[in-house]
Amino acid sequence: MTVRAAGFAGPAPVRRLATTVESYGQELVVLAVIAVLFLAVGLVNPRFLSSTNLVTIFAGNAYVAVAAIGMSMVIISGNIDVSVGSLIGVLATISGTLAVKGYPVVVAWLAPLAVGMAINAVVGVVVAYLRIPSIVATLGMLSILKGGLISVTSGAWITNLPRDYLIAQVRVFGIPFPVYAMAALTILAALWMRHSRFGRAIYAVGGNAEAARVAGIRIERSVVAVFAVHGVFAGIAAVLFATQLQVIQSTVPPNLELTVITASVVGGVSILGGTGTVIGSTLAAILFATIGSSLIFLNISAYWLRAVQGLLILATVLADMARRRRI
Amino acid sequence: MVRAALGRAFRHETVLALLLAGALAVLAGQSGRFLTADNLLNQGRLMAEVGLASLPMTFVIVTGGIDLSVGSIFGLAAILLGVFWHDLGLWLPIAMVAAVLVGGAAGLLNGVIVTRFRVPPLIATLATLALYRGLAEGISQARSVRGYPDWFFVLGQGEVLGVPTQLWLLLVLTAAAAIVLGLTTFGRTVYAIGANETAARFSGLAVDRAKMVVYGCSGLVAALAAVIFVSRVSTTRSDMGTGLELDVITAVVLGGTSIFGGRGTIIGTALGLALMQAMKNGLALSGVKGDGTIVVIGIVLIAAILLSNLLSRDGNA
Amino acid sequence: MMRKVMVLAFGLALASGSAALADSPWTGGDNLPTNPLACDNTPGVAVAKPYDGGQPTGAPDLKGKKITVVDVPKLIGIGYFNATSKGIAEAAKELGNVDAKTDGPTKANIDEQITFLDNYITSGVNGILFAANDPVAIAPVLKKALSKGIHVVGYDANSTPDAREWFVNQAEFNGIAKAMVDDMAKEIGEDGAFAIVTSTFTTPNQARWIAEMAAYQAKCHPKMKWLETVEAQEDNILSFNQATTLINKYGDELKGIFGMTSVATPASAEAVTQAGKCGKIAVVGLATPNAMKPYVAKDCVKSVVLWNPIDLGYAAMYVLRAAVDGDLKPGAKSVKAGKLGELQIVNGSEVLLGPPFTFTKDNINNFDF
């Protein structure tokens, strides 16, 4: 791919632009689809572009975007985590319970990060050292977490959350905190993946594990590390999830893991490992929220909503394939 | 290469068979109602849908792919059965065949997206999961179709020679699948694709056609399972089969099929399926509630793979 | 070639959307016949029907003896069924000779619910309480229970009548519809516009209520305007996002939101609160008190829920015990249900819980579920 762009005849800055465009191709496709939807729906119903609705779109799926940052890292390393939905449920419950029991809110906010990191570090160890494929290990973990959560909570919701715990409802300049969190974490993670040893190791392990080992990268350590980091992001997502409303639902939203994985892959992270960025997954999460909102604004019959969503996802994915083949 | 794979597979199957035997013994000890003919036959009836879908899924995963849309194809076929019979007035047997064929077509579409457009199977079937479910919801407009003639229920609720009808079907298809995967050229092609697709292609094997066949069959059999399910519950709903894919994949992976492809047998899948069903049923009979059962299945899955890994330390990782 | 495929896909997507722009009646309702009540307070006529329930075959005589009962609701993990479960446990404790437990799927899925019921039948329980995810799909397994001598009583969501002995109904569908629509009309006026947030279009109770609400509104409040129905499954945050999007879309036109489930109502109230529209958009619907306390306290929501789910579970348990003991036989006109007194039997085999119960600012703090 990159070889072709290098052969593109033209002045250097344009060539560099072409390379950048190409390496961020999928992200640009997603951005393009978002722009098209904004334009189309905005024409049909201008209220779609009102500030309150834009806030809804960006804030509504922020927790999915944050979880997808960690998931993208895991997928880039050549693994997958299908237990993230149940993990978020467990962490949200822990967070809410601490808050209700009177612990300082900072503890309630930070505990999920620590617990998430610990649980996922264990998964990472199982995958790296015990050589169990990540899909198997996380399928098992999904069951354990889901069953465990119901056992402990008996499905009861957590109510009576203290007012100052509800960080997701805080607004700065009218924009809710989750949007800032999503943007900041995405940029930080993207820079980190690009410029740190950790980031390079993850890409290497995902791209070609044997070559990475020969190059001196400690694969097992990297895998444990990436799962642990993913656990931290899951913890942050859990806090955003838990503080959005005044109650915490103890059963996990169904299909949360599929949504997060879809966000990563639609955003350009290749399931084969080694390519993709966290920016793409955040954009994809925003795209899903945009699609959801658009379908309501366009008065699409509620019965056909899911079909249209599926078609749009398929179209976005095919667009990326088309882009790659053309280049 | 295939021989080595089969060799290692048999070791996993042995572990699995021992685990199954052990589980049966423990669970029988916990509840006297577990190992009765009545219960076992009933469990056979209940696991028919997941069982049928896991047969082609084994093929799919052996090729190194995956099919997450089986649950949605299941739901779509269920709805279409009702629509073809009730709204379009087709004769019921024709409606059944038509619903199954549409499932096959949906599977073929998956195959086309994977082979022709080269979309990785995980992504392709993730997208079609949403699309097919959406089609089921849109076409059904949230209406159910009921009132089927009595003979229709023999498939899902009836028995032949004392054994539930769908269990016969499951046994026959399992045998057929085992023969195809283990003993035919096509089966060897499937293993080859999973082991090293590029090499398989360069060896002149019809890789794309094989993939189309396995994905098509995955859809076809999922639809067949849906028809059986409709017969079992006597109505159609657009949310049928939700979550089916996770159960099917768990059974296949538990059975020793490697998620990276190239390794796996139908016997393994059958054993994995039996183990899962035994646990779900046996634990419930021993008084463990739903949440506890889910946890145990998760632990057993990891433990089984761990055990099999430990026992196969012959460098074939 | 690829371009054509993509254009086709996008085109199909938008085309299906515009095709759906055509006039549609209230969506979310089923298409079974409706029976709206009178616009004033004339009570509905209770039709006397002969008993139409199913009976267990070969049930052992367990009068006065200890029995094991399992309660399999639509799903576990939502406030509503936590409450019914509590009621069942309370009744079991009072009766003293019942061993009851609640177990069920974690999603409102008929496939899984059937498997749960099947396992409990095999394990030999004496009685089953259920709230069905689908009235027809659940019938075969319930009939199997009856054929094995197990007593079967439903609550909240019915099955086909011949698959259970009795069904404890919280209130008639048209009664609930009337109460909700009248409440909404009182708050937003005779020509207000409203939207509905429901779980899914295939959930039988919700679909029935919405159909009855449509019929009643057309009859008694014809100038009210239905805007849209959105689905939000049983997902808290999705309900919130959907409700917020509705508020964004309709702006000042939207005057009221109906929440059709115990998940949708608090989420809609939260959406209204966070949008700063407390008092400008009314929220009327079904919910459990704990989830609604913050909104009722701030006068964002005036009245909530239409019956007491704890009482519902409690009554169901008593009805089951009475059926096991032979105190409640087909053809009976009423049944004694502990502290709830005598409950009426209507429609052949339905036990009516009683008049709807409304939680308001004055009484909501007396409840904890």
PDB file of C-alpha atoms in Angstrom, chain A residues 78-264:
ATOM      1  CA  GLY A  78      -3.625  -9.542  17.612  1.00  0.00           C
ATOM      2  CA  ASN A  79      -6.033 -10.478  20.371  1.00  0.00           C
ATOM      3  CA  ILE A  80      -9.677  -9.809  21.197  1.00  0.00           C
ATOM      4  CA  ASP A  81     -11.798  -9.318  24.303  1.00  0.00           C
ATOM      5  CA  VAL A  82     -15.430 -10.370  24.184  1.00  0.00           C
ATOM      6  CA  SER A  83     -15.953  -9.862  27.908  1.00  0.00           C
ATOM      7  CA  VAL A  84     -15.710  -6.083  27.984  1.00  0.00           C
ATOM      8  CA  GLY A  85     -19.475  -5.605  28.326  1.00  0.00           C
ATOM      9  CA  SER A  86     -19.716  -7.754  31.434  1.00  0.00           C
ATOM     10  CA  LEU A  87     -16.545  -6.188  32.790  1.00  0.00           C
ATOM     11  CA  ILE A  88     -18.045  -2.719  32.499  1.00  0.00           C
ATOM     12  CA  GLY A  89     -21.154  -3.944  34.281  1.00  0.00           C
ATOM     13  CA  VAL A  90     -19.112  -5.331  37.153  1.00  0.00           C
ATOM     14  CA  LEU A  91     -16.936  -2.215  37.441  1.00  0.00           C
ATOM     15  CA  ALA A  92     -19.941   0.101  37.299  1.00  0.00           C
ATOM     16  CA  THR A  93     -21.589  -1.839  40.105  1.00  0.00           C
ATOM     17  CA  ILE A  94     -18.447  -1.697  42.224  1.00  0.00           C
ATOM     18  CA  SER A  95     -18.162   2.022  41.619  1.00  0.00           C
ATOM     19  CA  GLY A  96     -21.778   2.732  42.454  1.00  0.00           C
ATOM     20  CA  THR A  97     -21.746   0.565  45.550  1.00  0.00           C
ATOM     21  CA  LEU A  98     -18.711   2.403  46.897  1.00  0.00           C
ATOM     22  CA  ALA A  99     -20.365   5.733  46.255  1.00  0.00           C
ATOM     23  CA  VAL A 100     -23.577   4.753  47.976  1.00  0.00           C
ATOM     24  CA  LYS A 101     -21.744   3.325  50.954  1.00  0.00           C
ATOM     25  CA  GLY A 102     -20.228   6.707  51.638  1.00  0.00           C
ATOM     26  CA  TYR A 103     -16.688   6.375  50.379  1.00  0.00           C
ATOM     27  CA  PRO A 104     -15.158   9.577  48.969  1.00  0.00           C
ATOM     28  CA  VAL A 105     -16.234  10.009  45.368  1.00  0.00           C
ATOM     29  CA  VAL A 106     -12.638   9.962  44.187  1.00  0.00           C
ATOM     30  CA  VAL A 107     -12.350   6.428  45.511  1.00  0.00           C
ATOM     31  CA  ALA A 108     -15.538   5.483  43.720  1.00  0.00           C
ATOM     32  CA  TRP A 109     -14.123   6.922  40.506  1.00  0.00           C
ATOM     33  CA  LEU A 110     -10.692   5.349  40.731  1.00  0.00           C
ATOM     34  CA  ALA A 111     -11.537   1.933  42.113  1.00  0.00           C
ATOM     35  CA  PRO A 112     -12.988   0.650  38.802  1.00  0.00           C
ATOM     36  CA  LEU A 113      -9.769   1.558  37.033  1.00  0.00           C
ATOM     37  CA  ALA A 114      -7.712  -0.447  39.476  1.00  0.00           C
ATOM     38  CA  VAL A 115     -10.080  -3.416  39.549  1.00  0.00           C
ATOM     39  CA  GLY A 116     -10.419  -3.383  35.768  1.00  0.00           C
ATOM     40  CA  MET A 117      -6.689  -3.390  35.392  1.00  0.00           C
ATOM     41  CA  ALA A 118      -6.328  -6.272  37.828  1.00  0.00           C
ATOM     42  CA  ILE A 119      -9.014  -8.455  36.271  1.00  0.00           C
ATOM     43  CA  ASN A 120      -7.762  -7.905  32.763  1.00  0.00           C
ATOM     44  CA  ALA A 121      -4.147  -8.394  33.773  1.00  0.00           C
ATOM     45  CA  VAL A 122      -5.206 -11.867  34.879  1.00  0.00           C
ATOM     46  CA  VAL A 123      -6.805 -12.437  31.487  1.00  0.00           C
ATOM     47  CA  GLY A 124      -3.606 -11.204  29.881  1.00  0.00           C
ATOM     48  CA  VAL A 125      -1.559 -13.680  31.882  1.00  0.00           C
ATOM     49  CA  VAL A 126      -3.903 -16.502  30.886  1.00  0.00           C
ATOM     50  CA  VAL A 127      -3.546 -15.547  27.246  1.00  0.00           C
ATOM     51  CA  ALA A 128       0.188 -14.850  27.206  1.00  0.00           C
ATOM     52  CA  TYR A 129       1.609 -17.428  29.557  1.00  0.00           C
ATOM     53  CA  LEU A 130      -0.974 -20.178  29.523  1.00  0.00           C
ATOM     54  CA  ARG A 131      -1.359 -19.905  25.773  1.00  0.00           C
ATOM     55  CA  ILE A 132      -5.105 -19.927  25.702  1.00  0.00           C
ATOM     56  CA  PRO A 133      -6.446 -18.052  22.642  1.00  0.00           C
ATOM     57  CA  SER A 134      -7.840 -14.711  23.711  1.00  0.00           C
ATOM     58  CA  ILE A 135     -11.263 -15.425  22.281  1.00  0.00           C
ATOM     59  CA  VAL A 136     -11.540 -18.518  24.442  1.00  0.00           C
ATOM     60  CA  ALA A 137     -10.180 -16.880  27.565  1.00  0.00           C
ATOM     61  CA  THR A 138     -12.457 -13.881  27.235  1.00  0.00           C
ATOM     62  CA  LEU A 139     -15.478 -16.016  26.315  1.00  0.00           C
ATOM     63  CA  GLY A 140     -14.920 -17.817  29.577  1.00  0.00           C
ATOM     64  CA  MET A 141     -14.343 -14.562  31.441  1.00  0.00           C
ATOM     65  CA  LEU A 142     -17.552 -13.150  29.987  1.00  0.00           C
ATOM     66  CA  SER A 143     -19.531 -15.990  31.535  1.00  0.00           C
ATOM     67  CA  ILE A 144     -17.759 -15.729  34.858  1.00  0.00           C
ATOM     68  CA  LEU A 145     -18.265 -11.976  35.136  1.00  0.00           C
ATOM     69  CA  LYS A 146     -21.870 -12.027  33.949  1.00  0.00           C
ATOM     70  CA  GLY A 147     -22.921 -14.836  36.256  1.00  0.00           C
ATOM     71  CA  GLY A 148     -20.935 -13.398  39.123  1.00  0.00           C
ATOM     72  CA  LEU A 149     -22.557 -10.000  38.741  1.00  0.00           C
ATOM     73  CA  ILE A 150     -26.067 -11.396  38.890  1.00  0.00           C
ATOM     74  CA  SER A 151     -25.163 -13.617  41.830  1.00  0.00           C
ATOM     75  CA  VAL A 152     -23.889 -10.716  43.846  1.00  0.00           C
ATOM     76  CA  THR A 153     -26.448  -8.073  42.967  1.00  0.00           C
ATOM     77  CA  SER A 154     -29.472 -10.328  42.364  1.00  0.00           C
ATOM     78  CA  GLY A 155     -30.274  -7.863  39.661  1.00  0.00           C
ATOM     79  CA  ALA A 156     -31.024  -5.019  42.049  1.00  0.00           C
ATOM     80  CA  TRP A 157     -30.347  -1.551  40.743  1.00  0.00           C
ATOM     81  CA  ILE A 158     -28.185   0.903  42.611  1.00  0.00           C
ATOM     82  CA  THR A 159     -30.115   4.003  43.532  1.00  0.00           C
ATOM     83  CA  ASN A 160     -29.513   6.952  45.850  1.00  0.00           C
ATOM     84  CA  LEU A 161     -26.251   7.895  44.204  1.00  0.00           C
ATOM     85  CA  PRO A 162     -24.704  10.953  45.835  1.00  0.00           C
ATOM     86  CA  ARG A 163     -25.026  14.047  43.722  1.00  0.00           C
ATOM     87  CA  ASP A 164     -21.304  14.836  43.495  1.00  0.00           C
ATOM     88  CA  TYR A 165     -20.518  11.338  42.268  1.00  0.00           C
ATOM     89  CA  LEU A 166     -22.320  11.920  39.003  1.00  0.00           C
ATOM     90  CA  ILE A 167     -19.302  13.068  37.042  1.00  0.00           C
ATOM     91  CA  ALA A 168     -20.758  12.273  33.641  1.00  0.00           C
ATOM     92  CA  GLN A 169     -23.409  14.924  34.162  1.00  0.00           C
ATOM     93  CA  VAL A 170     -20.944  17.693  34.882  1.00  0.00           C
ATOM     94  CA  ARG A 171     -20.807  20.263  32.125  1.00  0.00           C
ATOM     95  CA  VAL A 172     -17.958  22.608  31.287  1.00  0.00           C
ATOM     96  CA  PHE A 173     -18.913  25.370  28.860  1.00  0.00           C
ATOM     97  CA  GLY A 174     -22.139  23.491  28.259  1.00  0.00           C
ATOM     98  CA  ILE A 175     -20.397  20.355  27.058  1.00  0.00           C
ATOM     99  CA  PRO A 176     -20.680  17.265  29.233  1.00  0.00           C
ATOM    100  CA  PHE A 177     -17.568  15.825  30.790  1.00  0.00           C
ATOM    101  CA  PRO A 178     -17.688  12.522  28.859  1.00  0.00           C
ATOM    102  CA  VAL A 179     -17.060  14.362  25.611  1.00  0.00           C
ATOM    103  CA  TYR A 180     -13.880  15.916  26.994  1.00  0.00           C
ATOM    104  CA  ALA A 181     -12.840  12.561  28.423  1.00  0.00           C
ATOM    105  CA  MET A 182     -13.431  10.854  25.104  1.00  0.00           C
ATOM    106  CA  ALA A 183     -11.494  13.456  23.134  1.00  0.00           C
ATOM    107  CA  ALA A 184      -8.607  13.748  25.559  1.00  0.00           C
ATOM    108  CA  LEU A 185      -8.191  10.015  26.045  1.00  0.00           C
ATOM    109  CA  THR A 186      -8.343   9.363  22.321  1.00  0.00           C
ATOM    110  CA  ILE A 187      -5.654  11.912  21.531  1.00  0.00           C
ATOM    111  CA  LEU A 188      -3.455  10.812  24.405  1.00  0.00           C
ATOM    112  CA  ALA A 189      -3.819   7.166  23.500  1.00  0.00           C
ATOM    113  CA  ALA A 190      -3.151   7.831  19.837  1.00  0.00           C
ATOM    114  CA  LEU A 191       0.029   9.733  20.629  1.00  0.00           C
ATOM    115  CA  TRP A 192       1.108   7.102  23.091  1.00  0.00           C
ATOM    116  CA  MET A 193       0.543   4.262  20.634  1.00  0.00           C
ATOM    117  CA  ARG A 194       2.484   6.129  18.001  1.00  0.00           C
ATOM    118  CA  HIS A 195       5.470   7.342  19.927  1.00  0.00           C
ATOM    119  CA  SER A 196       6.019   5.071  22.871  1.00  0.00           C
ATOM    120  CA  ARG A 197       7.846   1.786  23.101  1.00  0.00           C
ATOM    121  CA  PHE A 198       4.670   0.209  24.366  1.00  0.00           C
ATOM    122  CA  GLY A 199       2.799   1.329  21.278  1.00  0.00           C
ATOM    123  CA  ARG A 200       5.424   0.123  18.888  1.00  0.00           C
ATOM    124  CA  ALA A 201       5.632  -3.187  20.705  1.00  0.00           C
ATOM    125  CA  ILE A 202       1.868  -3.682  20.398  1.00  0.00           C
ATOM    126  CA  TYR A 203       1.882  -3.008  16.681  1.00  0.00           C
ATOM    127  CA  ALA A 204       4.845  -5.327  16.248  1.00  0.00           C
ATOM    128  CA  VAL A 205       3.334  -8.165  18.234  1.00  0.00           C
ATOM    129  CA  GLY A 206       0.094  -7.868  16.325  1.00  0.00           C
ATOM    130  CA  GLY A 207       1.752  -7.570  12.960  1.00  0.00           C
ATOM    131  CA  ASN A 208       4.134 -10.471  13.225  1.00  0.00           C
ATOM    132  CA  ALA A 209       4.697 -12.040  16.590  1.00  0.00           C
ATOM    133  CA  GLU A 210       7.736 -14.071  15.607  1.00  0.00           C
ATOM    134  CA  ALA A 211       9.483 -11.119  14.066  1.00  0.00           C
ATOM    135  CA  ALA A 212       8.701  -9.119  17.189  1.00  0.00           C
ATOM    136  CA  ARG A 213      10.236 -11.791  19.373  1.00  0.00           C
ATOM    137  CA  VAL A 214      13.333 -11.924  17.235  1.00  0.00           C
ATOM    138  CA  ALA A 215      13.555  -8.136  17.462  1.00  0.00           C
ATOM    139  CA  GLY A 216      13.777  -8.501  21.206  1.00  0.00           C
ATOM    140  CA  ILE A 217      10.256  -7.552  22.206  1.00  0.00           C
ATOM    141  CA  ARG A 218       8.967  -9.429  25.228  1.00  0.00           C
ATOM    142  CA  ILE A 219       5.698 -10.643  23.763  1.00  0.00           C
ATOM    143  CA  GLU A 220       4.210 -12.049  26.932  1.00  0.00           C
ATOM    144  CA  ARG A 221       4.852  -8.873  28.874  1.00  0.00           C
ATOM    145  CA  SER A 222       3.403  -6.764  26.106  1.00  0.00           C
ATOM    146  CA  VAL A 223       0.251  -8.832  25.944  1.00  0.00           C
ATOM    147  CA  VAL A 224      -0.306  -8.658  29.687  1.00  0.00           C
ATOM    148  CA  ALA A 225       0.358  -4.931  29.559  1.00  0.00           C
ATOM    149  CA  VAL A 226      -2.091  -4.273  26.751  1.00  0.00           C
ATOM    150  CA  PHE A 227      -4.832  -6.216  28.488  1.00  0.00           C
ATOM    151  CA  ALA A 228      -4.146  -4.346  31.707  1.00  0.00           C
ATOM    152  CA  VAL A 229      -4.318  -0.989  29.938  1.00  0.00           C
ATOM    153  CA  HIS A 230      -7.545  -2.095  28.275  1.00  0.00           C
ATOM    154  CA  GLY A 231      -8.854  -2.855  31.763  1.00  0.00           C
ATOM    155  CA  VAL A 232      -8.100   0.702  32.841  1.00  0.00           C
ATOM    156  CA  PHE A 233     -10.029   2.087  29.872  1.00  0.00           C
ATOM    157  CA  ALA A 234     -12.886  -0.257  30.647  1.00  0.00           C
ATOM    158  CA  GLY A 235     -12.843   1.167  34.165  1.00  0.00           C
ATOM    159  CA  ILE A 236     -13.086   4.721  32.874  1.00  0.00           C
ATOM    160  CA  ALA A 237     -15.891   3.706  30.541  1.00  0.00           C
ATOM    161  CA  ALA A 238     -17.631   2.069  33.493  1.00  0.00           C
ATOM    162  CA  VAL A 239     -17.496   5.279  35.513  1.00  0.00           C
ATOM    163  CA  LEU A 240     -18.956   7.235  32.603  1.00  0.00           C
ATOM    164  CA  PHE A 241     -21.612   4.546  32.176  1.00  0.00           C
ATOM    165  CA  ALA A 242     -22.456   4.504  35.868  1.00  0.00           C
ATOM    166  CA  THR A 243     -22.763   8.234  36.359  1.00  0.00           C
ATOM    167  CA  GLN A 244     -24.841   9.070  33.312  1.00  0.00           C
ATOM    168  CA  LEU A 245     -28.163   8.586  35.052  1.00  0.00           C
ATOM    169  CA  GLN A 246     -29.217   8.629  38.664  1.00  0.00           C
ATOM    170  CA  VAL A 247     -29.462   4.867  38.879  1.00  0.00           C
ATOM    171  CA  ILE A 248     -27.105   2.115  37.824  1.00  0.00           C
ATOM    172  CA  GLN A 249     -28.681  -0.794  36.066  1.00  0.00           C
ATOM    173  CA  SER A 250     -26.884  -3.871  37.266  1.00  0.00           C
ATOM    174  CA  THR A 251     -27.544  -5.984  34.213  1.00  0.00           C
ATOM    175  CA  VAL A 252     -25.197  -5.154  31.418  1.00  0.00           C
ATOM    176  CA  PRO A 253     -26.664  -3.658  28.252  1.00  0.00           C
ATOM    177  CA  PRO A 254     -26.956  -6.595  25.892  1.00  0.00           C
ATOM    178  CA  ASN A 255     -24.492  -6.616  23.029  1.00  0.00           C
ATOM    179  CA  LEU A 256     -22.229  -3.984  24.541  1.00  0.00           C
ATOM    180  CA  GLU A 257     -19.178  -6.052  23.651  1.00  0.00           C
ATOM    181  CA  LEU A 258     -20.301  -6.434  20.064  1.00  0.00           C
ATOM    182  CA  THR A 259     -20.862  -2.678  19.810  1.00  0.00           C
ATOM    183  CA  VAL A 260     -17.387  -1.936  21.150  1.00  0.00           C
ATOM    184  CA  ILE A 261     -15.744  -4.479  18.852  1.00  0.00           C
ATOM    185  CA  THR A 262     -17.709  -3.179  15.887  1.00  0.00           C
ATOM    186  CA  ALA A 263     -16.587   0.346  16.709  1.00  0.00           C
ATOM    187  CA  SER A 264     -12.970  -0.765  16.637  1.00  0.00           C
TER     188      SER A 264
END
